[in-house]
XYZ file of C-alpha atoms in Angstrom:
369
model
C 81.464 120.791 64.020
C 80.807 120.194 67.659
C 80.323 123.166 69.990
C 80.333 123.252 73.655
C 79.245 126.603 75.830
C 81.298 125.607 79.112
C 81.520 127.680 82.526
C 83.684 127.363 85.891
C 81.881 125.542 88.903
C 80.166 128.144 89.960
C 78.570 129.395 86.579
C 81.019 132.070 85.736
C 83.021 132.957 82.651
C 86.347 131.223 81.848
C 88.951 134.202 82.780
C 91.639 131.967 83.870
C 93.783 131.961 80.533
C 95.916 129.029 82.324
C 92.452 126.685 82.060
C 91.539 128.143 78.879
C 95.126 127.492 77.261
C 94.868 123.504 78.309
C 91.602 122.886 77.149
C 92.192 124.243 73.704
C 95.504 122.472 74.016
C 93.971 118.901 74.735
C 91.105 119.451 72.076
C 93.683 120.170 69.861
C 95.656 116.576 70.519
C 92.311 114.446 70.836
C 93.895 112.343 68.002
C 96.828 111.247 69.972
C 96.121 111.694 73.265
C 95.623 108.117 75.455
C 94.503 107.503 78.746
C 96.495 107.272 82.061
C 98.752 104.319 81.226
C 99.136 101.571 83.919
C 102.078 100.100 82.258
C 104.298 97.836 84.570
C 101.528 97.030 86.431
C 99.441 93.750 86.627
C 95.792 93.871 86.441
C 92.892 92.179 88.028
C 89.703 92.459 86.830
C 86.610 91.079 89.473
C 82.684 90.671 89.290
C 80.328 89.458 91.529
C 77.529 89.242 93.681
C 78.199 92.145 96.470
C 78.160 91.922 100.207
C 78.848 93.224 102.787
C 82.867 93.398 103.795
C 83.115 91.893 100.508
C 85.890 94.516 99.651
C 87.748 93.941 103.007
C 87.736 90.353 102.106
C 89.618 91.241 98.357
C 92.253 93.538 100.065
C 93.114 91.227 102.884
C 94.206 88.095 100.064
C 96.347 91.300 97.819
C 97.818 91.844 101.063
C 98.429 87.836 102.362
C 100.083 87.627 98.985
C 102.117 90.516 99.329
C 100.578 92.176 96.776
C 100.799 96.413 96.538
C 97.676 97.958 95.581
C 98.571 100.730 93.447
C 95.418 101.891 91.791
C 91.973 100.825 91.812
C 88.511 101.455 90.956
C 84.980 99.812 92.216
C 81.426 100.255 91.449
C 78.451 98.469 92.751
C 74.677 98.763 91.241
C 71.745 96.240 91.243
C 73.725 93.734 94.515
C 76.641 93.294 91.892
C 80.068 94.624 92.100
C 83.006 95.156 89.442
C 86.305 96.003 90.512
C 89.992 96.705 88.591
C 92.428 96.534 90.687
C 96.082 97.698 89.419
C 98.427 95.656 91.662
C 102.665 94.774 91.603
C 105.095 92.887 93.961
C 105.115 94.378 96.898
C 109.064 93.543 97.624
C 110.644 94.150 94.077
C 107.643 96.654 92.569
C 107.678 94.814 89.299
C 104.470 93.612 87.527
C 103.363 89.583 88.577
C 104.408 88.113 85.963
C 104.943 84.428 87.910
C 102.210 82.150 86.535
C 102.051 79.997 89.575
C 101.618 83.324 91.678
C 98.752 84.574 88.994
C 96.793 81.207 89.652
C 97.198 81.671 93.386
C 95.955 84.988 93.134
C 92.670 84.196 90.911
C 91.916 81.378 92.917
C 91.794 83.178 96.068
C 89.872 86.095 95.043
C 87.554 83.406 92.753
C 86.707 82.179 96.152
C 86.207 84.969 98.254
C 83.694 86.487 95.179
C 81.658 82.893 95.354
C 81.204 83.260 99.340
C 78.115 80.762 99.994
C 75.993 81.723 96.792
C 77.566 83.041 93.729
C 78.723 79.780 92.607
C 78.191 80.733 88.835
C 78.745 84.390 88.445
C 81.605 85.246 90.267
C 84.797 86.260 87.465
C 88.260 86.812 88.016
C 90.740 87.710 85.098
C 94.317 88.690 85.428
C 95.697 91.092 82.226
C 98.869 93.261 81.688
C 97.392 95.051 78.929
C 96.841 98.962 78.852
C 93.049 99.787 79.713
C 91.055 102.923 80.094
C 89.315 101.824 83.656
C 86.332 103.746 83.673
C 85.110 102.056 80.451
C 86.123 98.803 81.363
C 84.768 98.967 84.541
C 81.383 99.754 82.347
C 82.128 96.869 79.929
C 82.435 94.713 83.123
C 78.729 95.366 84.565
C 77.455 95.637 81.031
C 78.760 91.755 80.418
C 77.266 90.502 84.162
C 74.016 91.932 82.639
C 73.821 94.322 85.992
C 71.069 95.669 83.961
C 69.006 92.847 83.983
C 68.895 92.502 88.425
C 66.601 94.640 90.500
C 68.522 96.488 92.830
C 68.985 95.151 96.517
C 68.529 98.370 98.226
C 67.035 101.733 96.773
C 68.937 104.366 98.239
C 67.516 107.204 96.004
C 64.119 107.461 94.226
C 65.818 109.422 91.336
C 65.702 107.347 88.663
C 66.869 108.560 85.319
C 63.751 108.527 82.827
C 64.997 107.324 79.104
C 63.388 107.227 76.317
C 63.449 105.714 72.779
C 61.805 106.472 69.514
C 62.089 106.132 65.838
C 62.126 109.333 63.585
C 61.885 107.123 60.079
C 61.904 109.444 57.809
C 65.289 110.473 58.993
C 66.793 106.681 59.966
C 67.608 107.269 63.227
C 66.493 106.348 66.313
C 66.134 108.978 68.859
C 67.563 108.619 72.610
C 66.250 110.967 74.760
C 67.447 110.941 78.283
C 66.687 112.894 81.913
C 68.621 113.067 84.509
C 70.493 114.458 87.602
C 73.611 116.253 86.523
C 76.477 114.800 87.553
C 80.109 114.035 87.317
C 80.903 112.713 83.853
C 77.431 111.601 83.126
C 77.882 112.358 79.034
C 81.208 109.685 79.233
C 79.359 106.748 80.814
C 76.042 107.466 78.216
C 78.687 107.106 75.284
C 80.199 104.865 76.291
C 77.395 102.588 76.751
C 75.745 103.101 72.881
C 79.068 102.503 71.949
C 79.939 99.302 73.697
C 76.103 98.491 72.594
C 77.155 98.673 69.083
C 75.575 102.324 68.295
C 76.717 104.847 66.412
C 76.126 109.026 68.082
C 75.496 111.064 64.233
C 74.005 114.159 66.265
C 73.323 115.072 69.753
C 71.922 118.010 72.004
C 72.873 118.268 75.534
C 71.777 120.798 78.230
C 70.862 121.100 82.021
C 68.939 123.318 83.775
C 69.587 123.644 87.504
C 70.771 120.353 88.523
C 69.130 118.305 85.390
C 70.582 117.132 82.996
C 68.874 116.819 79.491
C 70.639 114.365 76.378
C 69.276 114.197 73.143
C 71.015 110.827 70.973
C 70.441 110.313 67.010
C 71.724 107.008 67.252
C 71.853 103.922 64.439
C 73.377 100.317 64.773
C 76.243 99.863 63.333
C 74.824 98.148 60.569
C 73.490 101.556 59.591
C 69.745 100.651 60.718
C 67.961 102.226 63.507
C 66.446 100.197 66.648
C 63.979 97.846 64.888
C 61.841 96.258 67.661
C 60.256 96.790 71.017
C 62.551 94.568 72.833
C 65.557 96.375 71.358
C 64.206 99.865 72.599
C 63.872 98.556 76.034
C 66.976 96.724 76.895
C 68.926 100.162 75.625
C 66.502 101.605 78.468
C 67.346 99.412 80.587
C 71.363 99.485 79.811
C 71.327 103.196 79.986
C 69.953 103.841 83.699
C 72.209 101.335 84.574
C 74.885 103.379 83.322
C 73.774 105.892 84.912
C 73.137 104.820 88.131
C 76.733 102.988 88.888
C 78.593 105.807 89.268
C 76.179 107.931 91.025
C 76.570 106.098 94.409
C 74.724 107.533 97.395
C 76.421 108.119 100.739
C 79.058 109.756 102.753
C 82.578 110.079 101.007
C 85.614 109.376 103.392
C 89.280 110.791 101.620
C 91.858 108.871 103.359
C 95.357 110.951 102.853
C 98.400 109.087 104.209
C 101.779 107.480 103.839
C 101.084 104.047 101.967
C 102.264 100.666 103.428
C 101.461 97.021 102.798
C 98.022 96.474 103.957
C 96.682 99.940 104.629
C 93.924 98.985 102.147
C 93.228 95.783 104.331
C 93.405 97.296 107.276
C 91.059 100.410 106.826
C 88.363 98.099 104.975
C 88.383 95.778 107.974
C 87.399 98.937 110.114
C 84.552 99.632 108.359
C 83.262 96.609 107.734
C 83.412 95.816 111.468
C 81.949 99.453 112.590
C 78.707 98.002 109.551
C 79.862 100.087 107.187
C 78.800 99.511 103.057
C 81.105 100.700 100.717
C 79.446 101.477 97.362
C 81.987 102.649 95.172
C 85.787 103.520 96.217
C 88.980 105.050 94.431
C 92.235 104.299 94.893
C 95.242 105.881 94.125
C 98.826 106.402 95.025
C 101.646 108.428 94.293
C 105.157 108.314 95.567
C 105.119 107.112 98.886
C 101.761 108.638 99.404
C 97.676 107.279 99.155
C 94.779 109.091 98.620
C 91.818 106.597 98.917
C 88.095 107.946 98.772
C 84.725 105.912 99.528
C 81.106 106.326 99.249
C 79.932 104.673 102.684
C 76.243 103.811 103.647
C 74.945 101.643 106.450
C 73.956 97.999 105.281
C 70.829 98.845 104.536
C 71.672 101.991 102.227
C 70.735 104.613 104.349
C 73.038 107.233 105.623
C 75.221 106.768 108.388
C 75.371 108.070 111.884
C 77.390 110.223 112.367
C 78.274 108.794 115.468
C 79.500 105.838 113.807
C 81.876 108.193 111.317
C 83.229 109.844 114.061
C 84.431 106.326 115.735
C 85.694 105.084 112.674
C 88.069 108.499 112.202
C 89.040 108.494 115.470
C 89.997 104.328 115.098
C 91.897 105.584 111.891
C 93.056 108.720 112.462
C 91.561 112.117 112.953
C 93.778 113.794 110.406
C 94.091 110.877 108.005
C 90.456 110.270 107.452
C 88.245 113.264 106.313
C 84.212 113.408 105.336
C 83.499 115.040 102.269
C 80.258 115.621 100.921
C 79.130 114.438 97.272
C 80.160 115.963 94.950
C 77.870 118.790 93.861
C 77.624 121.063 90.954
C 76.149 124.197 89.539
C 75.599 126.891 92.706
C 76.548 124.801 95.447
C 79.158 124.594 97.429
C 81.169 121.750 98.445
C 84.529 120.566 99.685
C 86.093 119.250 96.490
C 89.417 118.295 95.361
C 88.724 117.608 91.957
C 87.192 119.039 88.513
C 83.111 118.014 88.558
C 82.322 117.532 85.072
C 78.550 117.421 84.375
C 77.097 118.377 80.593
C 75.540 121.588 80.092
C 74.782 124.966 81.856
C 77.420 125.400 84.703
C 79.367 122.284 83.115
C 82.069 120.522 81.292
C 84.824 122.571 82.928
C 87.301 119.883 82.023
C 85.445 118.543 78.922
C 88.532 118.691 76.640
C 90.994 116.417 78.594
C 89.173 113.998 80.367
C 85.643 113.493 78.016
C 86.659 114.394 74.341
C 90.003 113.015 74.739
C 89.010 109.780 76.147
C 86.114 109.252 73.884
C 86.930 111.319 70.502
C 90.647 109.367 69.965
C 88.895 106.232 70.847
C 86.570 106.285 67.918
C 83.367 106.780 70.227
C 81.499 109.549 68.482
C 81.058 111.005 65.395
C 79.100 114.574 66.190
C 77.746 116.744 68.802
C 76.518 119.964 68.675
């Protein structure tokens, strides 16, 4: 039995029988429900050590190679960056399925990840399988051990306080976690016990202004609950990270406009050369349309002029390139575009279709309540 007291954005009752109707209707298909598919599409999945431009550098090879960028995804946390990139032939549209082509394209990207010092770390993979990319973008930093690195620049003193203890009469280990609400915060948690090989038997979740507060009765998978001291802290350690990757500081850009080979390239170059950091970005198109956001700071993680913003829009295009705040949640306002989906209180507004189906029909939890 898992029960979830859910309000609109701005703390209100659910009246609209429209949002009701679909949430009830994806809790009720959790079973068979998948994520977005990316079939007919090639897929490139990249770690490494970020810099700088680094992203600019990626785009510019997809593009030399006539490569179209169709979807993509890219976090950075602790001076490392993971990237999946959903790419096809930019002529014919069809998947690259040309092995030659596939080695050119690893190669290249291999060696713009290295750059002068990431000799070892630096990954590139190429897959046509079907992949939920939030989770493996999490599986990604999980297996460069992001966790382990101390981060490069601090750009926000609001780091998530975890902690771990063992209630042994029960057999469980307890997770308690506090936090900033944010954006999916209960999906990247999960998933991270899960892909640590934990099992969720109960939980509590709740926030309070903009906290967040997550209570885990975890065990191994082997049934048996964390058993030493060096255990409790790497699932510490593995959980901030989690939460930290996605919740990237800075100014978000939404670039709306027609799509074209090397539009990615082209507006990456610009901010790279204006000194411009880009700490996480989403790509997506549809049709003959893009809608591309970024989280921007300055290279040393502080915010940017706005000075600077206002030459890069105008270098761009005024009406192409838009600032949008952060997202924000409970009783703030903000200019968004999409559903913010935090965990308790004023929360979890889309819960049922993008959390619970993602997670439940994936075998990632057993209970909350």
């Amino acid at each position: 039995m898992d029960v979830f007291h859910v309000t609109d954005l701005d703390g209100n009752k659910l009246t609209d029988k429209g949002f009701i109707s679909y949430i009830e209707q994806s809790l009720g298909t959790i079973h068979y429900a998948s994520s977005k598919s990316y079939n007919g599409l090639t897929a490139l999945e990249l770690t490494g050590t970020d810099r700088i431009g680094l992203l600019s550098e990626v785009f510019a090879v997809l593009s030399d190679l006539q490569c179209n960028v169709v979807e993509a995804k890219m976090w950075t946390h602790n001076g490392r960056i993971a990237s999946l990139i959903h790419i096809k032939e930019s002529q014919s549209g069809y998947p690259i399925e040309d092995s030659q082509k596939i080695d050119r394209i690893e190669a290249r990207l291999r060696s713009v990840l290295k750059g002068d010092n990431d000799v070892r770390s630096a990954e590139t993979s190429v897959s046509m399988a079907v992949t939920h990319t939030e989770r493996r973008l999490h599986q990604m930093m999980f297996a460069d051990r992001d966790y382990e690195r101390k981060p490069v620049i601090r750009t926000s003193n609001d780091t998530p306080i975890v902690s771990v203890l063992n209630c042994l009469e029960k057999g469980y280990s307890v997770v308690n976690i506090q936090c900033k609400d944010r954006t999916k915060l209960l999906f990247d948690v999960v998933c991270t016990l899960t892909d640590m090989q934990y099992v969720v038997f109960h939980a509590t979740i709740d926030s309070a202004g903009d906290r967040a507060y997550l209570e885990f009765f975890i065990r191994h998978t082997d049934g048996i609950p964390i058993s030493s001291d060096a255990e409790k802290q790497r699932v510490i350690l593995c959980l901030q990270a989690a939460i930290e990757r996605r919740a990237s500081e800075g100014v978000r850009l939404e670039l709306s406009t027609e799509d074209k080979q090397g539009l990615l390239a082209d507006v990456t170059r610009t901010f790279r050369e204006n000194g411009l950091n880009v700490t996480r970005a989403e790509i997506s198109t549809t049709g003959e349309s893009a809608l591309n956001i970024f989280y921007i700071t300055d290279v040393r993680g502080n915010p940017v002029d706005s000075n600077i913003i206002e030459s890069v829009r105008e270098e761009i295009g005024w009406s192409n390139l838009k600032v949008k705040e952060l997202p924000l949640i409970n009783h703030q306002t903000a200019d968004r575009d999409e559903p913010a989906v935090g965990v308790g209180g004023a929360m979890l507004l889309s819960l049922g279709s993008i959390f619970r189906r993602n997670l439940y029909s994936l075998g990632l939890i057993k209970s909350f309540s």
